[in-house]
Amino acid sequence: MTIHSMTRRKVLGATAALGAAVLPGLPALAQSKMVLRVSTPAVPDDWHAKMWTVFKENLEKSAPGEFDVQINLSASLFKQGTEPAAMARGNLELSSISAFDIAKLVPEFSIFTAGYIVHDPAQQQKIFNGPIGTEMFKMVSDKMDVTPLSTVYLGTRQVNLRDARPVKVPADLKGVKLRMPGSKEWLFLGEALGATPTPLAFGEVYLGLKSGTIDGQDNPLPTVRAAKFYEVTKQIVLTSHLVDGIFISISNKALAGMSAAQKQKVTVAAQAAAAYNNENRIKEEAQIVEFFKKEGMQVTTPDVDAFRKSVQTAYLNSEYAKEWPKGLLDRINAVK
Ligand code: KDO
């Protein structure tokens, strides 16, 4: 993968800076390592938390002694959704950012926040590893000063309710206080599903469900297990409304301090981390419904076509769709 953000001048500058930092005669280990701080809201047991260890170990092998990767899970360093701003300011080097985080600053990207657009994880990889990904990631790098390095399948989002109820069509979610992460792009998705969206940070969802301040939440099922939401909910409704992706991204400030070889190694490590997550998450999703049933949960299948129609109509008539680059929806649909 190419690093989209680097102008020729920046690359030359970065190489010169690195050259200055390497003192002849000193072994590599004695020289200072470049600190790469990672912040993510992911809980330790989730694949997209564990993937950072894969990233770190991959880099320790390919570039021994060159980087100090510091992994901060459960939003312990930066609050969920604040990572892109922290990276742009130079206070954070790496995170896995969502399409929703990106859409705030790159409205064209909101096409990937819309329900029922991407079909499955294989198509998601093809989209982002092909020309569409190259174009969209360049936009991200130019506008956000942060460069996506790899695409992580977060899973397919499902509705998860505190109390069981019949849910066939979006109207059945009327009045349900459905927790969504706290941005208008997320709230729009909750509304499109027919619910009453309520913003709440991921770290507060378990208690919100337990205490009843929210009636439900939506997340991919491996996350429902890893964050133990099944302990405080009774039903999973298999709406499959969003094949969700997050993007391992690095601040352009950090990239500017690296040699071309280092950039390459960091990119390869980010791809290995994503591959580890994707493989394990897809495997887990294929078997996980059994786990919830054993836990005594009701797992129900709604009229997915009714949800699809309603959600797609909401998006196509929205302000968001006006920002989607001309022809992009057709190009996405043509990726098989
Ligand atoms: C969530 O808050 O529901 C969400 O799934 C949104 C994602 O973009 C991502 O931030 C994720 O939480 C966290 O990594 C926790 O799994």
XYZ file of C-alpha atoms and ligand atoms in Angstrom:
352
model
C 0.000 0.000 0.000
C 1.267 3.461 -0.722
C 1.417 6.187 1.866
C -0.896 8.716 0.294
C -0.102 11.668 2.415
C 3.568 12.016 1.789
C 4.578 14.700 -0.580
C 8.051 14.334 -2.061
C 9.276 17.210 0.059
C 7.953 15.691 3.255
C 9.574 12.357 2.463
C 12.903 14.018 1.841
C 12.530 16.082 5.008
C 11.627 13.018 7.048
C 14.598 11.075 5.722
C 16.927 13.951 6.524
C 15.489 14.241 10.042
C 15.982 10.547 10.609
C 19.511 10.722 9.268
C 20.306 13.412 11.812
C 18.951 11.284 14.643
C 21.117 8.270 13.811
C 24.452 8.708 15.469
C 27.304 6.817 13.836
C 29.056 4.346 16.089
C 26.108 3.847 18.453
C 24.292 0.520 18.309
C 20.654 0.870 17.206
C 19.311 -0.106 20.634
C 21.168 2.657 22.429
C 19.513 5.245 20.239
C 16.116 6.533 21.215
C 13.125 4.610 19.981
C 10.248 6.366 18.290
C 7.250 6.220 20.615
C 4.014 5.122 18.953
C 1.086 5.703 21.311
C -2.068 3.765 20.510
C -5.469 4.666 21.939
C -8.670 2.678 21.414
C -11.983 2.204 23.239
C -11.745 -1.560 22.550
C -11.963 -3.834 25.600
C -9.021 -6.227 26.147
C -10.932 -9.345 25.126
C -12.038 -7.975 21.734
C -10.129 -8.867 18.559
C -9.550 -5.248 17.643
C -7.804 -4.789 21.008
C -5.683 -7.939 20.679
C -4.681 -6.967 17.132
C -2.521 -4.170 18.559
C -0.290 -6.769 20.201
C 0.100 -8.347 16.753
C 1.027 -4.898 15.410
C 3.588 -4.374 18.179
C 5.159 -7.820 17.836
C 5.289 -7.582 14.049
C 7.142 -4.287 14.314
C 9.507 -5.597 16.986
C 10.516 -8.323 14.548
C 10.786 -6.205 11.401
C 12.357 -3.141 13.046
C 13.990 -4.310 16.288
C 14.737 -1.480 18.690
C 13.279 1.224 16.444
C 9.790 1.699 17.911
C 8.223 1.744 21.346
C 4.561 0.809 20.773
C 2.441 1.801 23.786
C -1.034 0.247 23.706
C -3.836 1.948 25.664
C -7.144 0.036 25.659
C -10.650 0.820 26.999
C -10.327 4.533 26.093
C -7.799 4.936 28.925
C -5.743 7.519 27.004
C -8.298 9.339 24.796
C -12.095 9.323 24.874
C -13.881 7.461 22.085
C -14.125 9.671 19.002
C -11.489 12.179 20.134
C -8.567 10.180 18.696
C -8.449 11.854 15.240
C -8.137 15.326 16.795
C -5.450 14.045 19.185
C -3.536 12.576 16.241
C -3.800 15.770 14.215
C -2.443 17.742 17.199
C 0.475 15.338 17.589
C -0.663 13.954 20.968
C -1.326 10.479 19.645
C 0.284 8.447 16.870
C -2.112 5.573 16.176
C -5.730 4.545 16.540
C -8.428 2.596 14.767
C -10.868 5.232 13.601
C -14.420 4.668 12.414
C -16.150 5.795 9.231
C -18.258 7.973 11.546
C -15.151 9.696 12.965
C -13.974 10.344 9.418
C -17.364 11.530 8.112
C -17.341 14.425 10.591
C -14.419 15.975 8.688
C -14.710 14.243 5.331
C -18.456 14.260 4.528
C -17.863 12.202 1.358
C -16.919 9.306 3.640
C -20.411 9.208 5.207
C -21.395 6.731 2.508
C -19.652 4.130 4.694
C -21.771 5.066 7.727
C -24.963 4.238 5.841
C -26.733 0.993 6.632
C -26.944 -1.822 4.100
C -24.325 -0.428 1.678
C -21.385 -2.782 2.148
C -22.510 -6.427 1.830
C -19.916 -8.483 3.657
C -16.341 -8.408 4.998
C -14.843 -9.741 1.738
C -16.427 -6.921 -0.267
C -15.313 -4.456 2.408
C -11.665 -5.515 1.953
C -11.949 -5.287 -1.846
C -13.470 -1.815 -1.659
C -10.833 -0.380 0.638
C -7.850 -2.230 -0.855
C -8.803 -1.130 -4.370
C -9.077 2.219 -6.197
C -12.034 3.424 -4.073
C -9.968 2.965 -0.912
C -6.968 4.730 -2.453
C -9.086 7.772 -3.411
C -10.997 7.950 -0.141
C -7.902 7.459 2.041
C -6.109 10.236 0.169
C -8.994 12.547 1.009
C -8.741 11.492 4.661
C -5.019 12.106 4.747
C -5.321 15.529 3.093
C -8.207 16.747 5.246
C -7.472 15.080 8.589
C -3.677 14.850 8.671
C -4.098 11.188 9.518
C -3.400 8.298 7.131
C -5.371 5.027 7.118
C -3.041 2.026 6.797
C -5.399 -0.931 6.873
C -9.067 -1.852 7.053
C -10.319 -3.761 10.063
C -13.628 -5.620 9.930
C -15.335 -4.590 13.169
C -18.185 -6.976 12.516
C -21.780 -6.729 11.396
C -23.864 -4.583 13.715
C -26.973 -6.096 15.283
C -29.619 -4.665 17.600
C -29.322 -5.882 21.204
C -32.211 -5.215 23.625
C -32.512 -5.145 27.402
C -36.014 -6.640 27.315
C -37.297 -9.001 24.664
C -40.056 -7.823 22.314
C -41.322 -8.777 18.881
C -39.282 -6.899 16.266
C -40.053 -7.525 12.606
C -39.951 -4.070 11.013
C -38.449 -0.663 11.950
C -41.816 0.497 13.376
C -41.414 -2.155 16.086
C -38.439 -0.220 17.468
C -40.521 2.935 17.907
C -39.746 4.595 21.240
C -36.892 2.179 22.026
C -34.028 4.164 23.550
C -31.241 2.732 21.443
C -27.775 3.735 22.568
C -25.510 4.965 19.778
C -22.008 6.492 20.018
C -22.206 10.246 20.446
C -22.177 11.911 17.051
C -24.954 13.005 14.716
C -23.841 10.500 12.068
C -24.356 7.637 14.529
C -27.657 9.040 15.813
C -28.925 9.204 12.236
C -28.306 5.479 11.839
C -30.290 4.765 15.038
C -33.128 6.924 13.766
C -33.086 5.221 10.370
C -33.542 1.904 12.187
C -36.793 3.283 13.634
C -35.534 3.719 17.213
C -35.029 6.718 19.492
C -31.227 7.078 19.441
C -29.510 8.040 22.701
C -25.824 9.086 22.648
C -23.513 7.360 25.112
C -19.811 6.483 25.107
C -18.991 2.807 24.667
C -17.514 2.544 28.181
C -20.857 3.526 29.729
C -23.061 1.120 27.798
C -22.864 -1.835 30.213
C -24.106 0.237 33.161
C -26.677 2.009 30.986
C -28.158 -1.356 30.050
C -27.963 -2.639 33.607
C -29.652 0.396 35.130
C -32.198 0.812 32.337
C -31.237 4.339 31.253
C -31.138 2.803 27.762
C -33.320 0.044 26.289
C -30.721 -1.359 23.930
C -27.579 -0.857 21.915
C -26.180 -1.976 18.557
C -22.820 -3.638 18.033
C -21.269 -6.592 16.253
C -21.828 -9.824 18.197
C -18.156 -10.493 19.090
C -18.222 -7.132 20.879
C -21.503 -8.011 22.631
C -19.620 -11.001 24.024
C -16.275 -9.272 24.760
C -17.927 -6.340 26.558
C -20.325 -8.731 28.340
C -23.464 -6.909 27.200
C -25.208 -10.300 27.096
C -25.170 -10.259 30.912
C -27.508 -7.255 30.958
C -29.658 -7.819 27.843
C -32.211 -10.450 26.800
C -32.513 -10.254 23.027
C -30.462 -9.983 19.871
C -32.325 -8.909 16.744
C -30.337 -9.925 13.662
C -30.869 -6.745 11.670
C -27.310 -6.954 10.177
C -27.670 -3.248 9.427
C -24.033 -2.263 9.075
C -20.986 -4.214 7.907
C -18.793 -2.028 10.050
C -15.177 -1.138 9.422
C -12.553 0.730 11.365
C -9.241 1.891 9.961
C -5.844 1.545 11.591
C -4.572 5.060 11.073
C -1.404 6.957 11.849
C -0.837 10.663 12.327
C 0.952 12.324 9.439
C 3.242 13.968 11.991
C 4.475 10.511 13.028
C 4.889 9.456 9.393
C 6.931 12.556 8.679
C 9.471 11.413 11.270
C 10.025 8.020 9.662
C 12.275 6.730 6.916
C 10.648 5.150 3.853
C 11.658 1.718 5.186
C 10.063 2.418 8.546
C 6.838 3.593 6.931
C 6.747 0.391 4.958
C 7.265 -1.731 8.083
C 4.582 0.143 10.020
C 2.149 -0.352 7.117
C 2.932 -4.076 6.941
C 2.406 -4.370 10.735
C -0.950 -2.570 10.437
C -1.992 -4.962 7.676
C -0.943 -7.992 9.759
C -2.949 -6.672 12.716
C -6.041 -6.170 10.553
C -5.660 -9.639 9.011
C -5.439 -11.209 12.482
C -8.584 -9.374 13.598
C -10.510 -10.103 10.416
C -9.775 -13.805 10.379
C -10.685 -14.309 14.021
C -13.737 -12.085 13.975
C -15.222 -13.745 10.895
C -14.663 -17.158 12.490
C -16.254 -16.038 15.744
C -19.257 -14.435 14.057
C -20.009 -17.735 12.301
C -20.464 -19.572 15.604
C -21.422 -16.946 18.127
C -25.232 -17.184 18.006
C -24.954 -20.560 19.774
C -23.100 -18.904 22.613
C -25.873 -16.356 23.184
C -28.567 -19.028 23.022
C -26.709 -21.010 25.675
C -26.665 -17.872 27.782
C -30.471 -17.907 27.611
C -30.842 -15.007 25.190
C -33.507 -14.782 22.516
C -31.935 -14.454 19.076
C -34.575 -13.365 16.580
C -34.579 -12.630 12.850
C -36.591 -9.637 11.684
C -37.795 -8.804 8.190
C -34.343 -7.692 7.051
C -35.687 -6.531 3.667
C -38.055 -4.145 5.445
C -35.157 -2.760 7.498
C -32.977 -2.484 4.388
C -35.609 -0.616 2.417
C -36.390 1.789 5.228
C -32.744 2.495 6.132
C -31.665 2.938 2.501
C -34.550 5.329 1.838
C -33.648 7.367 4.915
C -30.048 7.721 3.738
C -30.796 8.410 0.099
C -33.140 11.239 1.135
C -30.695 12.632 3.688
C -28.238 15.513 3.645
C -25.471 12.908 3.830
C -26.200 11.440 0.397
C -25.738 14.905 -1.159
C -22.075 14.748 -0.156
C -21.376 11.331 -1.677
C -19.096 11.614 -4.707
C -21.010 11.161 -7.941
C -21.123 7.545 -9.035
C -19.508 6.202 -5.848
C -22.548 4.172 -4.778
C -22.621 2.428 -8.174
C -18.895 1.791 -8.000
C -19.277 0.260 -4.530
C -22.142 -1.924 -5.725
C -20.022 -3.079 -8.664
C -17.323 -4.447 -6.309
C -18.117 -8.145 -6.010
C -19.487 1.551 19.657
O -19.234 2.461 20.460
O -20.605 1.058 19.555
C -18.355 1.072 18.759
O -18.699 -0.181 18.183
C -18.094 2.100 17.667
C -16.817 1.761 16.908
O -16.528 2.747 15.950
C -15.644 1.578 17.859
O -15.310 2.813 18.443
C -16.001 0.562 18.931
O -17.202 0.911 19.583
C -14.952 0.474 20.033
O -13.705 0.165 19.495
C -15.340 -0.554 21.111
O -15.488 -1.857 20.574
